[in-house]
Amino acid sequence: MLDTILGWFGLGSVSGVDVLFAACAIIGTVLFMLYFILVMLTGAADGMLEVAGFDFEMDAAGVFHMFTLQGLLSFIMMFGIFGLAVSQSGDSGNAVLAVLAGTAAGTASMYVVAKVFQAMQSLESDGTVVHNKALGARGTVYRRIDPNKPGQVQVEFQGALRTMSARSDDDAATLETGSLIEVVDTIGEILIVAPLDRKAPTRKEEE
């Protein structure tokens, strides 16, 4: 069966250690591309691994950040490609050199792929707004808050400056645009705010 697969890629004539290189190149490339496509399009690859009970993602510092599923697949792929290229470039005495070249190329690819996926992960952001995390945040009134009527405030929480619907903690008070406020409570998606010169106690302070 392996000979048939190699034949599809024009590698039916390889023998000895070249069979290993060719198999690694083909299998590694196919699996790596499939994994990459799944991650890019749907993120399904990570979900399938979690369902299967595997977790190849490691956040450890140093060299261990390379030992992820995508890193191992890239190693197999580049080990096979470079090993086969070196082996086929000379006589059969190049087997050791081919193994060394494949190992070096595979290790380098693991490092590069790890850096690429780390950069991709750092660009990802969770757009879900958790309103409770706004408690204690300070900002300004963006649209005037009238008595018993909502307005809007701009406050920074979850790493971003956000414009949110808000009401005053004092139903009889008016907060003019530009007033400095602090979030003291939340009701659903509405922030309850108080002016900084008269801040009501927060839930945490009451507890």
PDB file of N, CA, C and O in Angstrom, residues 80-129:
ATOM      1  N   GLY A  80      11.063  14.816   6.520  1.00  0.00           N
ATOM      2  CA  GLY A  80      10.938  13.997   5.316  1.00  0.00           C
ATOM      3  C   GLY A  80      11.389  14.729   4.070  1.00  0.00           C
ATOM      4  O   GLY A  80      12.118  14.177   3.241  1.00  0.00           O
ATOM      5  N   ILE A  81      10.977  15.994   3.913  1.00  0.00           N
ATOM      6  CA  ILE A  81      11.309  16.750   2.696  1.00  0.00           C
ATOM      7  C   ILE A  81      12.808  16.966   2.576  1.00  0.00           C
ATOM      8  O   ILE A  81      13.422  16.677   1.526  1.00  0.00           O
ATOM      9  N   PHE A  82      13.439  17.475   3.626  1.00  0.00           N
ATOM     10  CA  PHE A  82      14.872  17.772   3.547  1.00  0.00           C
ATOM     11  C   PHE A  82      15.700  16.496   3.558  1.00  0.00           C
ATOM     12  O   PHE A  82      16.741  16.414   2.884  1.00  0.00           O
ATOM     13  N   GLY A  83      15.270  15.502   4.339  1.00  0.00           N
ATOM     14  CA  GLY A  83      16.002  14.242   4.354  1.00  0.00           C
ATOM     15  C   GLY A  83      16.004  13.583   2.995  1.00  0.00           C
ATOM     16  O   GLY A  83      17.043  13.117   2.514  1.00  0.00           O
ATOM     17  N   LEU A  84      14.861  13.576   2.341  1.00  0.00           N
ATOM     18  CA  LEU A  84      14.764  12.974   1.008  1.00  0.00           C
ATOM     19  C   LEU A  84      15.571  13.770  -0.014  1.00  0.00           C
ATOM     20  O   LEU A  84      16.251  13.185  -0.869  1.00  0.00           O
ATOM     21  N   ALA A  85      15.536  15.089   0.098  1.00  0.00           N
ATOM     22  CA  ALA A  85      16.276  15.930  -0.845  1.00  0.00           C
ATOM     23  C   ALA A  85      17.777  15.682  -0.736  1.00  0.00           C
ATOM     24  O   ALA A  85      18.471  15.546  -1.755  1.00  0.00           O
ATOM     25  N   VAL A  86      18.297  15.613   0.486  1.00  0.00           N
ATOM     26  CA  VAL A  86      19.732  15.380   0.675  1.00  0.00           C
ATOM     27  C   VAL A  86      20.105  13.971   0.252  1.00  0.00           C
ATOM     28  O   VAL A  86      21.133  13.749  -0.403  1.00  0.00           O
ATOM     29  N   SER A  87      19.266  13.002   0.613  1.00  0.00           N
ATOM     30  CA  SER A  87      19.554  11.620   0.272  1.00  0.00           C
ATOM     31  C   SER A  87      19.573  11.401  -1.237  1.00  0.00           C
ATOM     32  O   SER A  87      20.412  10.666  -1.761  1.00  0.00           O
ATOM     33  N   GLN A  88      18.651  12.053  -1.941  1.00  0.00           N
ATOM     34  CA  GLN A  88      18.552  11.875  -3.388  1.00  0.00           C
ATOM     35  C   GLN A  88      19.591  12.684  -4.157  1.00  0.00           C
ATOM     36  O   GLN A  88      19.787  12.479  -5.351  1.00  0.00           O
ATOM     37  N   SER A  89      20.267  13.600  -3.457  1.00  0.00           N
ATOM     38  CA  SER A  89      21.234  14.457  -4.146  1.00  0.00           C
ATOM     39  C   SER A  89      22.571  13.783  -4.385  1.00  0.00           C
ATOM     40  O   SER A  89      23.407  14.294  -5.136  1.00  0.00           O
ATOM     41  N   GLY A  90      22.851  12.624  -3.711  1.00  0.00           N
ATOM     42  CA  GLY A  90      24.129  11.949  -3.872  1.00  0.00           C
ATOM     43  C   GLY A  90      23.962  10.454  -3.824  1.00  0.00           C
ATOM     44  O   GLY A  90      22.891   9.916  -4.093  1.00  0.00           O
ATOM     45  N   ASP A  91      25.053   9.759  -3.455  1.00  0.00           N
ATOM     46  CA  ASP A  91      24.972   8.304  -3.395  1.00  0.00           C
ATOM     47  C   ASP A  91      24.374   7.850  -2.068  1.00  0.00           C
ATOM     48  O   ASP A  91      24.017   8.666  -1.224  1.00  0.00           O
ATOM     49  N   SER A  92      24.293   6.545  -1.898  1.00  0.00           N
ATOM     50  CA  SER A  92      23.650   5.979  -0.714  1.00  0.00           C
ATOM     51  C   SER A  92      24.404   6.267   0.575  1.00  0.00           C
ATOM     52  O   SER A  92      23.889   6.077   1.654  1.00  0.00           O
ATOM     53  N   GLY A  93      25.643   6.750   0.460  1.00  0.00           N
ATOM     54  CA  GLY A  93      26.431   7.074   1.650  1.00  0.00           C
ATOM     55  C   GLY A  93      25.965   8.323   2.358  1.00  0.00           C
ATOM     56  O   GLY A  93      26.518   8.688   3.395  1.00  0.00           O
ATOM     57  N   ASN A  94      24.978   9.011   1.784  1.00  0.00           N
ATOM     58  CA  ASN A  94      24.490  10.251   2.374  1.00  0.00           C
ATOM     59  C   ASN A  94      23.385  10.019   3.397  1.00  0.00           C
ATOM     60  O   ASN A  94      22.732  10.976   3.813  1.00  0.00           O
ATOM     61  N   ALA A  95      23.136   8.786   3.799  1.00  0.00           N
ATOM     62  CA  ALA A  95      22.026   8.477   4.705  1.00  0.00           C
ATOM     63  C   ALA A  95      22.160   9.220   6.029  1.00  0.00           C
ATOM     64  O   ALA A  95      21.202   9.831   6.514  1.00  0.00           O
ATOM     65  N   VAL A  96      23.352   9.180   6.629  1.00  0.00           N
ATOM     66  CA  VAL A  96      23.552   9.858   7.916  1.00  0.00           C
ATOM     67  C   VAL A  96      23.392  11.365   7.760  1.00  0.00           C
ATOM     68  O   VAL A  96      22.741  12.032   8.572  1.00  0.00           O
ATOM     69  N   LEU A  97      23.996  11.914   6.705  1.00  0.00           N
ATOM     70  CA  LEU A  97      23.878  13.349   6.451  1.00  0.00           C
ATOM     71  C   LEU A  97      22.423  13.747   6.209  1.00  0.00           C
ATOM     72  O   LEU A  97      21.970  14.809   6.662  1.00  0.00           O
ATOM     73  N   ALA A  98      21.686  12.862   5.524  1.00  0.00           N
ATOM     74  CA  ALA A  98      20.282  13.141   5.252  1.00  0.00           C
ATOM     75  C   ALA A  98      19.467  13.172   6.543  1.00  0.00           C
ATOM     76  O   ALA A  98      18.599  14.036   6.723  1.00  0.00           O
ATOM     77  N   VAL A  99      19.754  12.241   7.453  1.00  0.00           N
ATOM     78  CA  VAL A  99      19.050  12.216   8.737  1.00  0.00           C
ATOM     79  C   VAL A  99      19.351  13.484   9.533  1.00  0.00           C
ATOM     80  O   VAL A  99      18.454  14.100  10.122  1.00  0.00           O
ATOM     81  N   LEU A 100      20.630  13.895   9.532  1.00  0.00           N
ATOM     82  CA  LEU A 100      21.016  15.107  10.258  1.00  0.00           C
ATOM     83  C   LEU A 100      20.358  16.344   9.658  1.00  0.00           C
ATOM     84  O   LEU A 100      19.866  17.218  10.374  1.00  0.00           O
ATOM     85  N   ALA A 101      20.355  16.403   8.317  1.00  0.00           N
ATOM     86  CA  ALA A 101      19.742  17.551   7.639  1.00  0.00           C
ATOM     87  C   ALA A 101      18.239  17.591   7.908  1.00  0.00           C
ATOM     88  O   ALA A 101      17.671  18.657   8.169  1.00  0.00           O
ATOM     89  N   GLY A 102      17.588  16.434   7.849  1.00  0.00           N
ATOM     90  CA  GLY A 102      16.160  16.376   8.119  1.00  0.00           C
ATOM     91  C   GLY A 102      15.834  16.774   9.546  1.00  0.00           C
ATOM     92  O   GLY A 102      14.859  17.498   9.794  1.00  0.00           O
ATOM     93  N   THR A 103      16.648  16.320  10.495  1.00  0.00           N
ATOM     94  CA  THR A 103      16.432  16.654  11.902  1.00  0.00           C
ATOM     95  C   THR A 103      16.596  18.153  12.140  1.00  0.00           C
ATOM     96  O   THR A 103      15.805  18.776  12.848  1.00  0.00           O
ATOM     97  N   ALA A 104      17.644  18.722  11.537  1.00  0.00           N
ATOM     98  CA  ALA A 104      17.874  20.164  11.694  1.00  0.00           C
ATOM     99  C   ALA A 104      16.737  20.975  11.091  1.00  0.00           C
ATOM    100  O   ALA A 104      16.243  21.935  11.696  1.00  0.00           O
ATOM    101  N   ALA A 105      16.310  20.580   9.889  1.00  0.00           N
ATOM    102  CA  ALA A 105      15.220  21.305   9.224  1.00  0.00           C
ATOM    103  C   ALA A 105      13.917  21.155  10.008  1.00  0.00           C
ATOM    104  O   ALA A 105      13.150  22.109  10.157  1.00  0.00           O
ATOM    105  N   GLY A 106      13.662  19.956  10.519  1.00  0.00           N
ATOM    106  CA  GLY A 106      12.440  19.726  11.292  1.00  0.00           C
ATOM    107  C   GLY A 106      12.413  20.532  12.579  1.00  0.00           C
ATOM    108  O   GLY A 106      11.391  21.119  12.942  1.00  0.00           O
ATOM    109  N   THR A 107      13.570  20.589  13.270  1.00  0.00           N
ATOM    110  CA  THR A 107      13.650  21.367  14.508  1.00  0.00           C
ATOM    111  C   THR A 107      13.437  22.850  14.236  1.00  0.00           C
ATOM    112  O   THR A 107      12.725  23.543  14.971  1.00  0.00           O
ATOM    113  N   ALA A 108      14.077  23.353  13.171  1.00  0.00           N
ATOM    114  CA  ALA A 108      13.905  24.760  12.805  1.00  0.00           C
ATOM    115  C   ALA A 108      12.455  25.073  12.463  1.00  0.00           C
ATOM    116  O   ALA A 108      11.919  26.120  12.842  1.00  0.00           O
ATOM    117  N   SER A 109      11.804  24.152  11.764  1.00  0.00           N
ATOM    118  CA  SER A 109      10.408  24.388  11.387  1.00  0.00           C
ATOM    119  C   SER A 109       9.506  24.379  12.615  1.00  0.00           C
ATOM    120  O   SER A 109       8.527  25.135  12.685  1.00  0.00           O
ATOM    121  N   MET A 110       9.811  23.527  13.596  1.00  0.00           N
ATOM    122  CA  MET A 110       9.039  23.521  14.835  1.00  0.00           C
ATOM    123  C   MET A 110       9.102  24.880  15.517  1.00  0.00           C
ATOM    124  O   MET A 110       8.083  25.406  15.994  1.00  0.00           O
ATOM    125  N   TYR A 111      10.301  25.449  15.548  1.00  0.00           N
ATOM    126  CA  TYR A 111      10.480  26.758  16.191  1.00  0.00           C
ATOM    127  C   TYR A 111       9.702  27.841  15.452  1.00  0.00           C
ATOM    128  O   TYR A 111       8.997  28.647  16.058  1.00  0.00           O
ATOM    129  N   VAL A 112       9.826  27.847  14.124  1.00  0.00           N
ATOM    130  CA  VAL A 112       9.148  28.870  13.319  1.00  0.00           C
ATOM    131  C   VAL A 112       7.631  28.744  13.446  1.00  0.00           C
ATOM    132  O   VAL A 112       6.917  29.734  13.638  1.00  0.00           O
ATOM    133  N   VAL A 113       7.126  27.516  13.337  1.00  0.00           N
ATOM    134  CA  VAL A 113       5.680  27.296  13.434  1.00  0.00           C
ATOM    135  C   VAL A 113       5.165  27.697  14.812  1.00  0.00           C
ATOM    136  O   VAL A 113       4.093  28.284  14.941  1.00  0.00           O
ATOM    137  N   ALA A 114       5.935  27.389  15.866  1.00  0.00           N
ATOM    138  CA  ALA A 114       5.527  27.773  17.221  1.00  0.00           C
ATOM    139  C   ALA A 114       5.396  29.281  17.329  1.00  0.00           C
ATOM    140  O   ALA A 114       4.432  29.796  17.908  1.00  0.00           O
ATOM    141  N   LYS A 115       6.360  30.012  16.762  1.00  0.00           N
ATOM    142  CA  LYS A 115       6.314  31.469  16.801  1.00  0.00           C
ATOM    143  C   LYS A 115       5.128  32.007  16.008  1.00  0.00           C
ATOM    144  O   LYS A 115       4.473  32.965  16.422  1.00  0.00           O
ATOM    145  N   VAL A 116       4.872  31.406  14.857  1.00  0.00           N
ATOM    146  CA  VAL A 116       3.753  31.857  14.017  1.00  0.00           C
ATOM    147  C   VAL A 116       2.427  31.657  14.747  1.00  0.00           C
ATOM    148  O   VAL A 116       1.579  32.561  14.786  1.00  0.00           O
ATOM    149  N   PHE A 117       2.226  30.477  15.349  1.00  0.00           N
ATOM    150  CA  PHE A 117       0.964  30.218  16.036  1.00  0.00           C
ATOM    151  C   PHE A 117       0.834  31.060  17.299  1.00  0.00           C
ATOM    152  O   PHE A 117      -0.266  31.471  17.666  1.00  0.00           O
ATOM    153  N   GLN A 118       1.962  31.360  17.969  1.00  0.00           N
ATOM    154  CA  GLN A 118       1.909  32.247  19.125  1.00  0.00           C
ATOM    155  C   GLN A 118       1.481  33.644  18.699  1.00  0.00           C
ATOM    156  O   GLN A 118       0.682  34.296  19.385  1.00  0.00           O
ATOM    157  N   ALA A 119       2.017  34.097  17.569  1.00  0.00           N
ATOM    158  CA  ALA A 119       1.635  35.417  17.059  1.00  0.00           C
ATOM    159  C   ALA A 119       0.164  35.450  16.684  1.00  0.00           C
ATOM    160  O   ALA A 119      -0.543  36.428  16.939  1.00  0.00           O
ATOM    161  N   MET A 120      -0.321  34.361  16.081  1.00  0.00           N
ATOM    162  CA  MET A 120      -1.736  34.291  15.711  1.00  0.00           C
ATOM    163  C   MET A 120      -2.622  34.322  16.945  1.00  0.00           C
ATOM    164  O   MET A 120      -3.659  34.996  16.968  1.00  0.00           O
ATOM    165  N   GLN A 121      -2.221  33.609  17.989  1.00  0.00           N
ATOM    166  CA  GLN A 121      -3.007  33.578  19.211  1.00  0.00           C
ATOM    167  C   GLN A 121      -3.022  34.933  19.892  1.00  0.00           C
ATOM    168  O   GLN A 121      -4.020  35.328  20.494  1.00  0.00           O
ATOM    169  N   SER A 122      -1.904  35.661  19.809  1.00  0.00           N
ATOM    170  CA  SER A 122      -1.842  36.972  20.447  1.00  0.00           C
ATOM    171  C   SER A 122      -2.743  37.977  19.750  1.00  0.00           C
ATOM    172  O   SER A 122      -3.140  38.983  20.332  1.00  0.00           O
ATOM    173  N   LEU A 123      -3.071  37.717  18.463  1.00  0.00           N
ATOM    174  CA  LEU A 123      -3.947  38.616  17.721  1.00  0.00           C
ATOM    175  C   LEU A 123      -5.419  38.319  17.971  1.00  0.00           C
ATOM    176  O   LEU A 123      -6.288  39.125  17.635  1.00  0.00           O
ATOM    177  N   GLU A 124      -5.681  37.133  18.521  1.00  0.00           N
ATOM    178  CA  GLU A 124      -7.059  36.771  18.790  1.00  0.00           C
ATOM    179  C   GLU A 124      -7.557  37.546  20.010  1.00  0.00           C
ATOM    180  O   GLU A 124      -6.849  37.757  20.970  1.00  0.00           O
ATOM    181  N   SER A 125      -8.772  37.977  19.982  1.00  0.00           N
ATOM    182  CA  SER A 125      -9.367  38.672  21.121  1.00  0.00           C
ATOM    183  C   SER A 125     -10.782  38.165  21.328  1.00  0.00           C
ATOM    184  O   SER A 125     -11.504  37.877  20.382  1.00  0.00           O
ATOM    185  N   ASP A 126     -11.146  38.058  22.565  1.00  0.00           N
ATOM    186  CA  ASP A 126     -12.492  37.627  22.904  1.00  0.00           C
ATOM    187  C   ASP A 126     -13.398  38.847  22.919  1.00  0.00           C
ATOM    188  O   ASP A 126     -13.258  39.727  23.753  1.00  0.00           O
ATOM    189  N   GLY A 127     -14.329  38.902  21.976  1.00  0.00           N
ATOM    190  CA  GLY A 127     -15.201  40.052  21.882  1.00  0.00           C
ATOM    191  C   GLY A 127     -16.357  40.027  22.872  1.00  0.00           C
ATOM    192  O   GLY A 127     -17.164  40.946  22.892  1.00  0.00           O
ATOM    193  N   THR A 128     -16.466  38.997  23.712  1.00  0.00           N
ATOM    194  CA  THR A 128     -17.550  38.898  24.659  1.00  0.00           C
ATOM    195  C   THR A 128     -17.355  39.908  25.785  1.00  0.00           C
ATOM    196  O   THR A 128     -16.320  39.929  26.447  1.00  0.00           O
ATOM    197  N   VAL A 129     -18.340  40.759  25.993  1.00  0.00           N
ATOM    198  CA  VAL A 129     -18.259  41.765  27.042  1.00  0.00           C
ATOM    199  C   VAL A 129     -18.844  41.186  28.327  1.00  0.00           C
ATOM    200  O   VAL A 129     -20.003  40.776  28.368  1.00  0.00           O
TER     201      VAL A 129
END
